[in-house]
Structure formats: structure tokens, C-alpha cells
mmCIF file of C-alpha atoms in Angstrom:
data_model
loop_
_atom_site.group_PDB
_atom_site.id
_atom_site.type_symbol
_atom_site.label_atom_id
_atom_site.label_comp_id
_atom_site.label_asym_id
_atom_site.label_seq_id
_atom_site.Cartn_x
_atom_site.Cartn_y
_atom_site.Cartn_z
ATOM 1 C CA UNK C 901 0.000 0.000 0.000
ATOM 2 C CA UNK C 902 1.303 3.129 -1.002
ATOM 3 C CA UNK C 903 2.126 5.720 1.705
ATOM 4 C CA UNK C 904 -0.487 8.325 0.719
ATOM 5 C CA UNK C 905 -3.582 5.572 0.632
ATOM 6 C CA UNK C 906 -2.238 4.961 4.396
ATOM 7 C CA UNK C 907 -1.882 8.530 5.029
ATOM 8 C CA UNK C 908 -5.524 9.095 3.625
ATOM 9 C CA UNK C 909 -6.715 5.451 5.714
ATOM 10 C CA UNK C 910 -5.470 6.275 8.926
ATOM 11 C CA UNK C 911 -7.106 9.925 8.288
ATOM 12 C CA UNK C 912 -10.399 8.694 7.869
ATOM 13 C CA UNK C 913 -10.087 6.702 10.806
ATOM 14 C CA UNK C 914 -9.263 9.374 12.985
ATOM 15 C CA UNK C 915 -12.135 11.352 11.567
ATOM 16 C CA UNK C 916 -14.356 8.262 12.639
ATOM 17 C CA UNK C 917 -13.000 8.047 16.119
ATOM 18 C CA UNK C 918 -15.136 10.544 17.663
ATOM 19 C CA UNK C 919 -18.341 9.344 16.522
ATOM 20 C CA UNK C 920 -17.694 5.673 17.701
ATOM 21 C CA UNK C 921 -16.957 7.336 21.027
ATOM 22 C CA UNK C 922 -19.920 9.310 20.391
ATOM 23 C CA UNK C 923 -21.956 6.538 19.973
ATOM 24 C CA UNK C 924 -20.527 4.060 22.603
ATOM 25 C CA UNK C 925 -20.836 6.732 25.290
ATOM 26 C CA UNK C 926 -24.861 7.384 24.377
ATOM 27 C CA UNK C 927 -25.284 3.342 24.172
ATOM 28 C CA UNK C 928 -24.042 3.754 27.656
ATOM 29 C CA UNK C 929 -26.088 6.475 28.801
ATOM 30 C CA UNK C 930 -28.730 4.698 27.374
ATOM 31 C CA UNK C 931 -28.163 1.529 29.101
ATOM 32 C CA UNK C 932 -27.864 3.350 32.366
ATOM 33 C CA UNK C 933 -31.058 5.286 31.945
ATOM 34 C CA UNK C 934 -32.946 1.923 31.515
ATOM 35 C CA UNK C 935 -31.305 0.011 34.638
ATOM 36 C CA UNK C 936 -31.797 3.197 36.381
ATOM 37 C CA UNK C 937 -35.524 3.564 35.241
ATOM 38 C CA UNK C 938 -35.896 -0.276 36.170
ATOM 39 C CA UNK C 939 -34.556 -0.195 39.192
ATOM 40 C CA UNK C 940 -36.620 2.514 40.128
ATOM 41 C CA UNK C 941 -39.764 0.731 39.009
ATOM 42 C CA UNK C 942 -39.019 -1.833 40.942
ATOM 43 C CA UNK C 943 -38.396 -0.052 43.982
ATOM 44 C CA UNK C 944 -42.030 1.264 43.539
ATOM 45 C CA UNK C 945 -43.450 -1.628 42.723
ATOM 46 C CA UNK C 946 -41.656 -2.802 46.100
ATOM 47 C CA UNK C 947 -42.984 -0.185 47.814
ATOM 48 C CA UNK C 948 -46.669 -0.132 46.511
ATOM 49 C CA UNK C 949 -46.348 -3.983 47.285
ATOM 50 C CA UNK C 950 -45.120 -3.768 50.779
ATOM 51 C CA UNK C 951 -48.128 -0.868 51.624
ATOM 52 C CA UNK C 952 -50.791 -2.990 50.660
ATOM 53 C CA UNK C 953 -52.888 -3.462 53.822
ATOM 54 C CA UNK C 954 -53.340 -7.037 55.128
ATOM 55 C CA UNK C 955 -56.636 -8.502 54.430
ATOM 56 C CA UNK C 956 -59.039 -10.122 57.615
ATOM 57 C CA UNK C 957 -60.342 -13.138 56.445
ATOM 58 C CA UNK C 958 -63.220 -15.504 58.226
ATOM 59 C CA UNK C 959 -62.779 -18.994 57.921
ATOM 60 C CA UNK C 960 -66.278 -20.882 59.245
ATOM 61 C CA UNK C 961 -66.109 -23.647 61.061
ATOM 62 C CA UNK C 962 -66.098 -27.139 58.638
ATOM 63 C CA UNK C 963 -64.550 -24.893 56.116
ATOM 64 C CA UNK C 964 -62.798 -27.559 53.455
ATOM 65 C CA UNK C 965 -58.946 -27.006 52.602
ATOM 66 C CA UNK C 966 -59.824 -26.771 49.048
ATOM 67 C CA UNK C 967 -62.875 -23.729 50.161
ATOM 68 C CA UNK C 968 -60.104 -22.286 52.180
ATOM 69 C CA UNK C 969 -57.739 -21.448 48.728
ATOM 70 C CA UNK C 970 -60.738 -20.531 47.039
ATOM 71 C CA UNK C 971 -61.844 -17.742 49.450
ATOM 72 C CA UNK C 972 -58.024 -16.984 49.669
ATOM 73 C CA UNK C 973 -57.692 -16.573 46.134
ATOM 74 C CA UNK C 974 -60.780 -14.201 46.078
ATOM 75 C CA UNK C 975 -59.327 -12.077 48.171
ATOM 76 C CA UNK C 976 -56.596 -11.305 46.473
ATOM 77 C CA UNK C 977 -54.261 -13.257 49.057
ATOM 78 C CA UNK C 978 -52.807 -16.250 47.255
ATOM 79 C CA UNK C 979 -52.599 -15.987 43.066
ATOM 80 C CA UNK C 980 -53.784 -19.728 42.377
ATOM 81 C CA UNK C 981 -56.006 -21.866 44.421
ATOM 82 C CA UNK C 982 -54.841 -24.343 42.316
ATOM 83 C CA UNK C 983 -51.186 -24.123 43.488
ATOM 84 C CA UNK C 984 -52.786 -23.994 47.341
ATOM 85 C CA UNK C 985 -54.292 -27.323 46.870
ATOM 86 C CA UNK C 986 -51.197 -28.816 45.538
ATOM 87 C CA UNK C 987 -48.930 -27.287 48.197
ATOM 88 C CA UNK C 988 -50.742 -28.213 51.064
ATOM 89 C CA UNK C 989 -51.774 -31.616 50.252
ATOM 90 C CA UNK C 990 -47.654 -32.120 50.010
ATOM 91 C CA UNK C 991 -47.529 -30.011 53.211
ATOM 92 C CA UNK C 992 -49.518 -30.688 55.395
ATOM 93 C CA UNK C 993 -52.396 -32.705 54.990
ATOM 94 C CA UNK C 994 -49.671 -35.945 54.434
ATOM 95 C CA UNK C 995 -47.134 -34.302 57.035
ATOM 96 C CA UNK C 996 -48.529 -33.063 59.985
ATOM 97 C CA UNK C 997 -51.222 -33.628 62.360
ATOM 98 C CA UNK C 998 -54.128 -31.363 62.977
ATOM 99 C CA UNK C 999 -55.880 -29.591 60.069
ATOM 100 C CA UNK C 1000 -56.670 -26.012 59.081
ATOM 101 C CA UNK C 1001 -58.795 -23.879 61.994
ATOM 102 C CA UNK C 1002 -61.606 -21.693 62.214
ATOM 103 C CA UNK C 1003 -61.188 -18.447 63.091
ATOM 104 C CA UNK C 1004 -60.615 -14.618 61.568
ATOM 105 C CA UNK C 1005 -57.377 -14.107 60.236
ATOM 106 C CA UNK C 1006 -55.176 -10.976 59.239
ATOM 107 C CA UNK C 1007 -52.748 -11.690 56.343
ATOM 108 C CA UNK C 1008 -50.769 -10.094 53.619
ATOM 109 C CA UNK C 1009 -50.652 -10.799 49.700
ATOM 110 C CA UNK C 1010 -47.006 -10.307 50.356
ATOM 111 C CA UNK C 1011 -46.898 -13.458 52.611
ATOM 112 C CA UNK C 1012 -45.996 -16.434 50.892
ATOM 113 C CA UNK C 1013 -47.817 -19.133 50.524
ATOM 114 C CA UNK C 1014 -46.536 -21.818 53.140
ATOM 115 C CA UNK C 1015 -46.286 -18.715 55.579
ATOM 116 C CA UNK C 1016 -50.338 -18.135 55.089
ATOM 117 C CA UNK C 1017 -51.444 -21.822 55.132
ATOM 118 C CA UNK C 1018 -49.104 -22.498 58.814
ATOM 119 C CA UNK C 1019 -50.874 -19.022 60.225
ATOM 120 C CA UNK C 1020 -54.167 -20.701 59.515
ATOM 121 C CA UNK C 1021 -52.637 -24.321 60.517
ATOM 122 C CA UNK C 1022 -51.765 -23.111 63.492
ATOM 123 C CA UNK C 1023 -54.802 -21.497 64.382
ATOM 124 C CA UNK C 1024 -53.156 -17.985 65.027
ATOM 125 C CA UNK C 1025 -56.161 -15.704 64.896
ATOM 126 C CA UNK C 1026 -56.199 -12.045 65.170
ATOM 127 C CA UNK C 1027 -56.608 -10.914 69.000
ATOM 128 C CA UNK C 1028 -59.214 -8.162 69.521
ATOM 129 C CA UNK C 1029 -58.862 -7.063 72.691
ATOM 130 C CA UNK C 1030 -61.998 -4.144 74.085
ATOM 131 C CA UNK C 1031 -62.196 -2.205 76.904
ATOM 132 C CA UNK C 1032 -65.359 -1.784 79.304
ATOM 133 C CA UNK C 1033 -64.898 1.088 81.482
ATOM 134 C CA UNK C 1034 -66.106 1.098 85.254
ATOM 135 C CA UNK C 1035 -69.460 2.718 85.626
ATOM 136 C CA UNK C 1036 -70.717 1.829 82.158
ATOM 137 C CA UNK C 1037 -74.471 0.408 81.921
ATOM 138 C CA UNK C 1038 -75.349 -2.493 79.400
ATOM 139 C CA UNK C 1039 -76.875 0.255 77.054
ATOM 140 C CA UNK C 1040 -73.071 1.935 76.885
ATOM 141 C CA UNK C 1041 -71.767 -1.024 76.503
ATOM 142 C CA UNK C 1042 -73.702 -2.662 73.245
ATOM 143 C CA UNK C 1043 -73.253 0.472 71.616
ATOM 144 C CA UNK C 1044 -69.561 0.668 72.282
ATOM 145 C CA UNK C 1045 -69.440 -3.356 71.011
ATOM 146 C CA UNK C 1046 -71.269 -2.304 67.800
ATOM 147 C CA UNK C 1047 -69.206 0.304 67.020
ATOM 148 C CA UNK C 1048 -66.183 -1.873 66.928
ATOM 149 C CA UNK C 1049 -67.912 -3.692 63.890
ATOM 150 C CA UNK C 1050 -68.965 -6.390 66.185
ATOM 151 C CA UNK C 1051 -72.648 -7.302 66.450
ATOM 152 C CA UNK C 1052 -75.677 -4.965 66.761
ATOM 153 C CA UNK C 1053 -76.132 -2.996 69.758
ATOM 154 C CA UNK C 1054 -79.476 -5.416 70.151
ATOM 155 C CA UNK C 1055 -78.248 -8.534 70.335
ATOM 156 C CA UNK C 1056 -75.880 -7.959 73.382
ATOM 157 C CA UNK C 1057 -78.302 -6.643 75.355
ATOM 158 C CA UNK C 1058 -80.550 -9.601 74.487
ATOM 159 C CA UNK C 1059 -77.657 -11.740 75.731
ATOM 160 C CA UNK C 1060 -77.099 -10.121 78.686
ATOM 161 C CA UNK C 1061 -81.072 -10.641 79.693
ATOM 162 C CA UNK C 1062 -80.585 -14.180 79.090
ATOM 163 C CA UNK C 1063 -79.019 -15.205 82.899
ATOM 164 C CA UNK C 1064 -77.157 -18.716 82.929
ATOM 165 C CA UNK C 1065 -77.771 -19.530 86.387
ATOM 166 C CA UNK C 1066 -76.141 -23.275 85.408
ATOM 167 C CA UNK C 1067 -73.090 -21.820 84.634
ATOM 168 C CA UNK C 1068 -72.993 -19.173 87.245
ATOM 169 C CA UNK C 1069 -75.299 -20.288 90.260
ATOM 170 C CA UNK C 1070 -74.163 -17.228 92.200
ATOM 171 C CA UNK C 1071 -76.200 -15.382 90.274
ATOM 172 C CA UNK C 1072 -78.727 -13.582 92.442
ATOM 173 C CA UNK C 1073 -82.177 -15.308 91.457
ATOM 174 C CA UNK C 1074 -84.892 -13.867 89.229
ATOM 175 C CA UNK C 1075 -82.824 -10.902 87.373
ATOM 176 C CA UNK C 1076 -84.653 -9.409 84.540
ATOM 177 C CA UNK C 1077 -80.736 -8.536 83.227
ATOM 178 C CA UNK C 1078 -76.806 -8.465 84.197
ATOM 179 C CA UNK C 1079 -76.894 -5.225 85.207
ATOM 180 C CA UNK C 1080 -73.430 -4.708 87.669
ATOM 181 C CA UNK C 1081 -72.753 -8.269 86.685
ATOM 182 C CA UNK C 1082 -70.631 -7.433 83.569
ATOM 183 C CA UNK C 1083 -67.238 -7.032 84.702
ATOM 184 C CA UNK C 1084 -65.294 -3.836 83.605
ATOM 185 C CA UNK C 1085 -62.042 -4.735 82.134
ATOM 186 C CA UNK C 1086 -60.164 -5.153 79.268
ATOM 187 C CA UNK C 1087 -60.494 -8.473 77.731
ATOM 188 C CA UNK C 1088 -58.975 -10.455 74.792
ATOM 189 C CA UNK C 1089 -61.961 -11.391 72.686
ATOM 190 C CA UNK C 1090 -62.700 -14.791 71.637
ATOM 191 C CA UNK C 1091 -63.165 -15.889 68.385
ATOM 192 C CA UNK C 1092 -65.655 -16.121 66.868
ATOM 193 C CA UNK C 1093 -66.812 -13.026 69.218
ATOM 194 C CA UNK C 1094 -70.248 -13.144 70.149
ATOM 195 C CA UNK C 1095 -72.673 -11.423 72.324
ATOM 196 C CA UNK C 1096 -73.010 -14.615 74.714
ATOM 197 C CA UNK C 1097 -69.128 -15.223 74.518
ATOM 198 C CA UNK C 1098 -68.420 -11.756 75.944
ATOM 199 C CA UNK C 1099 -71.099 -11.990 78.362
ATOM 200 C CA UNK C 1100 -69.600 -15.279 79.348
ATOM 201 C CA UNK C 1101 -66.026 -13.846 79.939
ATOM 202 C CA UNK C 1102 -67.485 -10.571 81.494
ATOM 203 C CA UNK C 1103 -69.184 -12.367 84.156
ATOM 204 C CA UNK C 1104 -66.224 -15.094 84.265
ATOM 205 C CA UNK C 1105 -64.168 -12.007 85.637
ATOM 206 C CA UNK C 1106 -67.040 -10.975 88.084
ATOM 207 C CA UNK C 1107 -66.751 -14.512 89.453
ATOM 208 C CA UNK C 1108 -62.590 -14.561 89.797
ATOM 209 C CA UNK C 1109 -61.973 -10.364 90.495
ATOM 210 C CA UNK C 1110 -65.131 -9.224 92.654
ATOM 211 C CA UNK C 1111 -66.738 -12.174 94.273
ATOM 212 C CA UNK C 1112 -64.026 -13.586 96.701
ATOM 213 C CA UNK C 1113 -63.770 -10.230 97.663
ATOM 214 C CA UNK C 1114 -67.964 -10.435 98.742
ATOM 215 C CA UNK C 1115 -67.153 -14.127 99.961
ATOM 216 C CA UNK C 1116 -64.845 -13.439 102.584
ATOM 217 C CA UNK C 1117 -66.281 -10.497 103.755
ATOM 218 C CA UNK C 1118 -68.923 -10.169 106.505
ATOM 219 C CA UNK C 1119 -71.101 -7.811 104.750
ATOM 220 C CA UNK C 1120 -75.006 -7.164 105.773
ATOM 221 C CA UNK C 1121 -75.655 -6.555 102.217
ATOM 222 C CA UNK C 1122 -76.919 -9.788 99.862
ATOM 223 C CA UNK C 1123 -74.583 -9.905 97.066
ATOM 224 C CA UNK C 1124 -77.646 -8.139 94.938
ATOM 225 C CA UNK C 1125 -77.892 -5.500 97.310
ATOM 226 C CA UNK C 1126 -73.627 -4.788 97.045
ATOM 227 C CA UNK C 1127 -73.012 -4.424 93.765
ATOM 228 C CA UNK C 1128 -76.498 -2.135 93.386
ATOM 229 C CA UNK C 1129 -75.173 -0.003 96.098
ATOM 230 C CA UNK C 1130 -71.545 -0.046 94.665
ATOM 231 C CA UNK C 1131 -72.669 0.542 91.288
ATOM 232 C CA UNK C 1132 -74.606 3.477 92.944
ATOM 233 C CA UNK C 1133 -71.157 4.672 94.484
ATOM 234 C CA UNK C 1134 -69.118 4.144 90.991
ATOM 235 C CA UNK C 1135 -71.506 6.563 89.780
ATOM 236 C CA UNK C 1136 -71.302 8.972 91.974
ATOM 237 C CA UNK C 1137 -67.491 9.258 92.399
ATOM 238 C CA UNK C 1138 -65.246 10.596 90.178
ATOM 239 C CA UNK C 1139 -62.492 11.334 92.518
ATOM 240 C CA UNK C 1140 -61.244 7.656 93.690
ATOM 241 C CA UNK C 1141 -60.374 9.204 96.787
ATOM 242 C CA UNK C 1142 -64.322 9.834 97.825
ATOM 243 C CA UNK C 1143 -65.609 6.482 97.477
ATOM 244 C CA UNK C 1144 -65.839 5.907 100.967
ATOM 245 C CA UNK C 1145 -67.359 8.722 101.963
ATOM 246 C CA UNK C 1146 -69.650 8.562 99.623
ATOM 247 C CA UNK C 1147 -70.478 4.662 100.331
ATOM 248 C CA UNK C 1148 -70.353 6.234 104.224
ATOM 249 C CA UNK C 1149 -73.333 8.920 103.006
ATOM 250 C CA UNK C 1150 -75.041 5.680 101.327
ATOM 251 C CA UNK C 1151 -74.827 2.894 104.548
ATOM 252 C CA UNK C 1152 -75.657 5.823 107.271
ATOM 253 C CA UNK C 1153 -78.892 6.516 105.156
ATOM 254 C CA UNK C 1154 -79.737 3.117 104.527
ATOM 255 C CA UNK C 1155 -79.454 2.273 108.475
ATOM 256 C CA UNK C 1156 -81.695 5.274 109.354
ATOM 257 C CA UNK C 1157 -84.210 4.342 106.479
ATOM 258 C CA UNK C 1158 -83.331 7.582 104.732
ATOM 259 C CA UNK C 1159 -84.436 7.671 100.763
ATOM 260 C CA UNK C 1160 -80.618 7.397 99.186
ATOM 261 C CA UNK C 1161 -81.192 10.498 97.265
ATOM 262 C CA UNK C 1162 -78.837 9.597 94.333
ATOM 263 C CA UNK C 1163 -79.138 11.417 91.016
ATOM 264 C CA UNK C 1164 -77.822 8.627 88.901
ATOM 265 C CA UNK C 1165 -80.708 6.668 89.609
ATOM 266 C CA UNK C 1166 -83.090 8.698 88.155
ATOM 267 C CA UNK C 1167 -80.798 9.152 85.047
ATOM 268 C CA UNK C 1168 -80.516 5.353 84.840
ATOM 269 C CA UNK C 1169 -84.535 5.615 85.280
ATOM 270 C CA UNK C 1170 -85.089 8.640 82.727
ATOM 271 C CA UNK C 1171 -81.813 7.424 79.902
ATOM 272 C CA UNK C 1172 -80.469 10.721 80.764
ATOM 273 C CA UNK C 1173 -77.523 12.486 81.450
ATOM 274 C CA UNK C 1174 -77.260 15.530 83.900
ATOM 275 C CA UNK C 1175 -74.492 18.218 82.882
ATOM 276 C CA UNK C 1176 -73.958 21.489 84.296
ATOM 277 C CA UNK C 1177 -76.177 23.229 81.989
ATOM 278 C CA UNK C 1178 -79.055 20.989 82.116
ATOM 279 C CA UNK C 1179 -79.667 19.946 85.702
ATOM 280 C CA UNK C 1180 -82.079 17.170 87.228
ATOM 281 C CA UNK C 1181 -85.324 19.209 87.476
ATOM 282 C CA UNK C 1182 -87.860 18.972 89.874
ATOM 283 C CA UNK C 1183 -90.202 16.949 87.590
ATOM 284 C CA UNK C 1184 -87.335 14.445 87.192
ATOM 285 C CA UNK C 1185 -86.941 13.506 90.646
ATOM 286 C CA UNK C 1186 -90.501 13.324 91.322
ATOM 287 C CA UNK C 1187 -91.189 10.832 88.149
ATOM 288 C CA UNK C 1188 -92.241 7.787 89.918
ATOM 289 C CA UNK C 1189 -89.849 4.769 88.737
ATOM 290 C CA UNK C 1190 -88.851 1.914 90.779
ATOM 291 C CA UNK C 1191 -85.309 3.484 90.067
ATOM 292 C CA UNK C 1192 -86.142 6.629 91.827
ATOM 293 C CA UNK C 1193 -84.211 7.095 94.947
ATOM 294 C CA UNK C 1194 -85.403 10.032 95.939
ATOM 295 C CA UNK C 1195 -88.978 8.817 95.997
ATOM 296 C CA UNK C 1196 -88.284 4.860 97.182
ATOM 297 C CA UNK C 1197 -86.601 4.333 100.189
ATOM 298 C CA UNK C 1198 -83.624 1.936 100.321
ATOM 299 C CA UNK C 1199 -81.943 0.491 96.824
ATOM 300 C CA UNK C 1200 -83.400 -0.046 93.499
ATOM 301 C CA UNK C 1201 -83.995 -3.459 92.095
ATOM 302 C CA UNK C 1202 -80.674 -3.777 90.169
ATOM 303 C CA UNK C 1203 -77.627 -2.232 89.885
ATOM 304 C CA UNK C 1204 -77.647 0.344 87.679
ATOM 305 C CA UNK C 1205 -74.055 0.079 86.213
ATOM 306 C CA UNK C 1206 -70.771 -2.046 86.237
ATOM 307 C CA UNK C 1207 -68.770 -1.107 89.710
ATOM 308 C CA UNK C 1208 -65.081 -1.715 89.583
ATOM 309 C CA UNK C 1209 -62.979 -3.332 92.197
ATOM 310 C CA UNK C 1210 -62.778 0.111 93.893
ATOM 311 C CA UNK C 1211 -66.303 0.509 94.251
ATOM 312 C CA UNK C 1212 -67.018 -2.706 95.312
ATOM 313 C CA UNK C 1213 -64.327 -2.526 97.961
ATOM 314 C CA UNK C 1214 -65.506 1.079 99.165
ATOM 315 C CA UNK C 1215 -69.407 -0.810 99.683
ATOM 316 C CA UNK C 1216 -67.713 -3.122 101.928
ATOM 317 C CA UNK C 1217 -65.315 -0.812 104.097
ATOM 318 C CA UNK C 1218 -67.245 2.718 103.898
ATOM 319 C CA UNK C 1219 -65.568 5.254 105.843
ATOM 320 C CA UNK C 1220 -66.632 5.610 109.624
ATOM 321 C CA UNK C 1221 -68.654 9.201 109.550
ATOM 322 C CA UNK C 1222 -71.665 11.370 110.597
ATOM 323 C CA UNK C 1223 -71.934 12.635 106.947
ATOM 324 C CA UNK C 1224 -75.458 12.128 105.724
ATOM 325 C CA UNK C 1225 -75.670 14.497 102.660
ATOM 326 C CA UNK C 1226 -72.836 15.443 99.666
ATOM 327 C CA UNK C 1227 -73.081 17.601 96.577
ATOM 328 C CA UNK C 1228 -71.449 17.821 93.844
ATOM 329 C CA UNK C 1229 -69.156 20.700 93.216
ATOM 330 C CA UNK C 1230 -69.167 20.306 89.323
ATOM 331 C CA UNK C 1231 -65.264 19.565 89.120
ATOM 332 C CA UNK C 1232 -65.722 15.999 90.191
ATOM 333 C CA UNK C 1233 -65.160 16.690 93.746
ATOM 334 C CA UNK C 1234 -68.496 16.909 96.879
ATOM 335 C CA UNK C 1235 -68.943 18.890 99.562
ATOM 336 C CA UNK C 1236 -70.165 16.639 102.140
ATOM 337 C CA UNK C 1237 -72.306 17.565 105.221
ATOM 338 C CA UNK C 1238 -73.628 16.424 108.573
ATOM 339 C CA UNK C 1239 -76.007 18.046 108.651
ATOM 340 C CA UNK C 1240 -80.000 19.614 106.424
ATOM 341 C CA UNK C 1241 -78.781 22.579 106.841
ATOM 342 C CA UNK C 1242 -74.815 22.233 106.375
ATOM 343 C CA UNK C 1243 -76.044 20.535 103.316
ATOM 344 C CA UNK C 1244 -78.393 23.416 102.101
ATOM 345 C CA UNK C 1245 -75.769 25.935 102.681
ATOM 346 C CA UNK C 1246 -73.627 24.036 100.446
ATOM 347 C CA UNK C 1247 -75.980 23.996 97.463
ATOM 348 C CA UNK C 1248 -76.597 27.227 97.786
ATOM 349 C CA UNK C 1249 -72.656 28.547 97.893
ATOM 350 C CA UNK C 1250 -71.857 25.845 94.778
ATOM 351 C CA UNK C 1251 -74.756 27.785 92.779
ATOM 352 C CA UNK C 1252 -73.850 31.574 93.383
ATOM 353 C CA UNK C 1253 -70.208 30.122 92.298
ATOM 354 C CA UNK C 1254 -71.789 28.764 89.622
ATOM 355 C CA UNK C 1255 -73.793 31.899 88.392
ATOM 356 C CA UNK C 1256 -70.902 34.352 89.415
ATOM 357 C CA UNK C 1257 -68.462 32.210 86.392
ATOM 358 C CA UNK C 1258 -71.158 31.978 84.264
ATOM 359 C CA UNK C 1259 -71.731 35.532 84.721
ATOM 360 C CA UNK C 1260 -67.469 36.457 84.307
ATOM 361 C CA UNK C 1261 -67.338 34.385 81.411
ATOM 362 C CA UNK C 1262 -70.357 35.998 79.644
ATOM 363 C CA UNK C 1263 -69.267 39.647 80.642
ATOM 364 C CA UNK C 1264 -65.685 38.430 78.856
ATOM 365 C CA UNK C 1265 -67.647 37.617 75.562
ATOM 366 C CA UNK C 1266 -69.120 40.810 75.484
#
């Protein structure tokens, strides 16, 4: 080759150069953009994956293996129902004893599949756990139970007028309802979670908590009578440190055949609730009711709420005093008196209070 085609070769080549370069370092870019761009799909699709919420699921009782992949699959939990009957029949059903259990379970799509069939294996159901506050009535309470998404507010209190004296022969006899009888606590649901099975553990708790507490004490009160009276008290208090007295108030008026005088009985009576700005009236405390302290001597027929331990303690061991009346101060705390008059004088000083702030705080708005 003659020196001027190599001159004119090696020219051309150097002319190229810069495009191959050119072109090798946009392939690159190129390639980078897409691993980049997949990477980052797949980060979101990892991300939208991992938020998904985990799905409840019921399984009824007598529910088949192959029903259970089915409902599975419906909801979006397992792709194949198919592959679920395959995998467990290798699994389990020729491995291990026991079978798949009832029950309501919480589970991911992003669980795999062995991981979802030993949670239902294994029976581990989701624990719902409620809480029943002291003082609540049965009303408070099925509405609270609905609320969670449990049953209607009906059908507890239909259980809790149905009273299982075989399983519970404490039970004082002839009760129209479990009024006072339904433990407050907070309690690990069972499953499935019905209106009888929480009445069941409710009272369950009564019988372990509150009543070796009545059995080894030497109380002149029937076990009835107590827990009226304490559910009375829980009522009333609101600072734990008054119980006493105010259970004092209650078994000093009950000795001298005094009328008990208790406002929450006529709101249990009435399905009312007193506040500062709307009072008990006159007409409300003279509406006859067997409820109606203020008009029947001694204690209503049933409690009229759910004592706690406190309460029920205070009932037993009242404070030793002369106090016959208390009212309430409107920040949870009583005045309590010896005394008609002490008492009167009382009321009256907690109402010009009352006017004089609600008189400051309107003078302040205007």
C-alpha cells in the first residue's frame, strides 16, 4: 500500500473516532437510563407492594382445605387456588397432624404461601382485645361493642337478659338482666366473638376479680344489694379518693331508712344524662320509677351500672362518719355535710359560684 492511501486510511479513521466514542458513550447512557428507570420501578413496585394493607379473612367452622384457597384466592391473598391445593396436600395434609382452623385471620398478599397456610394451621387468629370502662351500663356497653364492627347494639343486650344460672349459680335469682354483673375490664376477645361469649367472659371475671372479695367479707348486704349499692357509688365518684365517703353517706342513710337520694338513679330511670347546663329538674326527681331514689326508700332493684374493684371494695369498708348528705361541686369533687342545713348551705354557695363564672365568662364575651 502506497504511503499516501495509508496517510488518507489512517485519516479517515481518525475522523471516525469521535463518533464511535460518540456513539458508545450514548449506548451507555442509554443503558444506564434503563437500569436506572428499572430499578426505580421496581423499587415502587416494592414499595406499593409492601403498603398494601393485610386482608381479615373468616374462615367458618367445617370450612374444606380446598374452600379455604378458594376464598383466599378471592381475596386477592394467594394468586392460584390451584397451586394452594397442591402445596398443602404435600404439606400438610400428608405431614402433619391437625388440620386447618376456624377463626378470623389478618394476612398479607405479600406473605408467601406456606407462611399463610401455617398461620391458619396453626390457628393464630387475630386478637381483639376491648375495653369496658367502670361505671358503664349495658346500654353503653352494646353500643360501644357495635361500634367496633362487632354485632348490633341489640343482640348484646338480648344476651345479657338471658341469665345462665347453670353456669354461674351465684347469680342472684330472678334478674330481669346483668346489670353490675358485667365485669369492667379489658379483655382479649374470643373468636368467633359473640354477644353470649363476651357476656360469658365478662361475668367469668365478676366470678374470679369481685366475688371472693364479697365471699370473705362479713357484709349485711346480699350480694344483689352490694353491687347495686356499689354501682350506685361508681356513679357517683369521680375522685377515687371519695368512694368511701360517699359509700359512708349511702350505709348511714340506709341504716336510718333515709331515701338514698342519688341522682344517677333517676338518670338510669329517665336514659339521661345531667351536665352542668341541664340539671335534674324537679319533675325528674318526682317521676315515679322503681329506680327513683329520691322517691323509694332503700336500693333499686338492680344495679344500675358495672362497679369496679374500687367501688365494690368502698361498699364493703365505707368510711366511719356522721356525713349524711354530699353535693357535687361540678369539678368531680363533693362537699359533704352532717347536717340539712350544712347541706343546704352548700348547694346554695356551689350555685352563686356557679352563676358568678357563668356571669365572668359571659361579661368576657361581650
Amino acid at each position: 500500500m502506497s504511503n499516501s492511501r495509508r496517510i488518507s486510511k489512517l485519516f479517515f479513521y481518525l475522523l471516525l473516532l469521535p463518533a464511535v466514542i460518540g456513539v458508545a458513550a450514548w449506548q451507555g447512557w442509554s443503558w444506564w437510563s434503563w437500569a436506572t428507570a428499572t430499578v426505580v420501578s421496581l423499587d415502587e413496585a416494592t414499595t406499593q407492594l409492601s403498603d398494601e394493607a393485610s386482608v381479615q379473612i373468616e374462615i367458618p367452622p367445617g370450612t374444606s382445605a380446598q374452600q379455604i384457597g378458594e376464598d383466599l384466592e378471592a381475596a386477592g391473598l394467594i394468586r392460584s387456588a390451584t397451586a394452594w391445593k397442591v402445596w398443602t396436600r404435600a404439606q400438610h395434609l400428608t405431614n402433619r397432624e391437625g388440620g386447618f382452623q376456624a377463626g378470623t385471620y389478618e394476612l398479607s398478599p405479600m406473605d408467601p404461601l406456606g407462611a399463610i397456610a401455617d398461620t391458619i394451621w396453626e390457628g393464630d387468629v387475630v386478637q381483639v382485645s376491648i375495653t369496658i370502662p367502670e361505671g358503664w351500663n349495658i346500654q353503653q356497653m352494646a353500643e360501644y361493642l357495635e361500634a367496633q364492627g362487632l354485632f348490633p347494639a341489640k343482640d348484646f343486650i338480648a344476651a345479657s337478659q338471658t341469665i345462665p344460672y347453670d353456669e354461674y349459680p351465684w347469680l342472684p335469682e330472678n334478674l330481669p338482666h346483668l346489670e353490675g354483673f358485667l365485669f369492667p375490664d379489658t379483655y382479649v376477645l374470643p373468636d368467633p366473638a359473640t354477644p353470649d361469649a363476651i357476656v360469658r367472659q365478662m361475668l367469668t371475671q365478676f366470678e374470679q376479680v369481685a366475688l371472693p372479695i364479697y365471699d370473705e367479707a362479713n357484709s349485711p348486704y346480699s350480694l344483689l344489694e352490694w353491687v347495686t349499692l356499689a354501682s350506685i357509688v361508681e356513679k357517683e365518684a369521680v375522685v377515687g379518693d371519695e368512694r368511701s365517703l360517699i359509700a359512708s353517706v349511702f350505709a348511714r342513710r340506709l341504716t336510718e331508712g333515709m331515701t338514698l337520694g342519688a341522682d344517677p338513679t333517676v338518670e338510669y330511670a329517665l336514659g339521661i344524662l345531667q351536665t352542668p347546663d341541664r340539671p335534674l329538674t324537679l319533675r325528674d326527681v318526682n317521676t315515679p320509677s322503681p329506680y327513683n331514689t329520691y322517691l323509694n326508700p332503700g336500693l333499686p332493684p338492680t344495679p344500675i351500672a358495672s362497679p369496679g374493684i374500687d367501688s365494690l371494695e368502698a361498699s364493703l369498708s365505707p368510711d366511719d362518719t356522721d356525713y349524711l348528705y354530699f353535693v357535687a361541686r361540678y369539678d368531680g369533687t363533693h362537699v359533704f355535710s352532717r347536717t340539712l342545713a350544712e347541706h343546704e348551705a352548700a348547694q346554695a354557695e356551689i350555685q352563686d359560684g356557679l352563676a358568678a363564672q357563668q356571669h365572668s365568662e359571659s361579661g368576657s364575651v361581650n
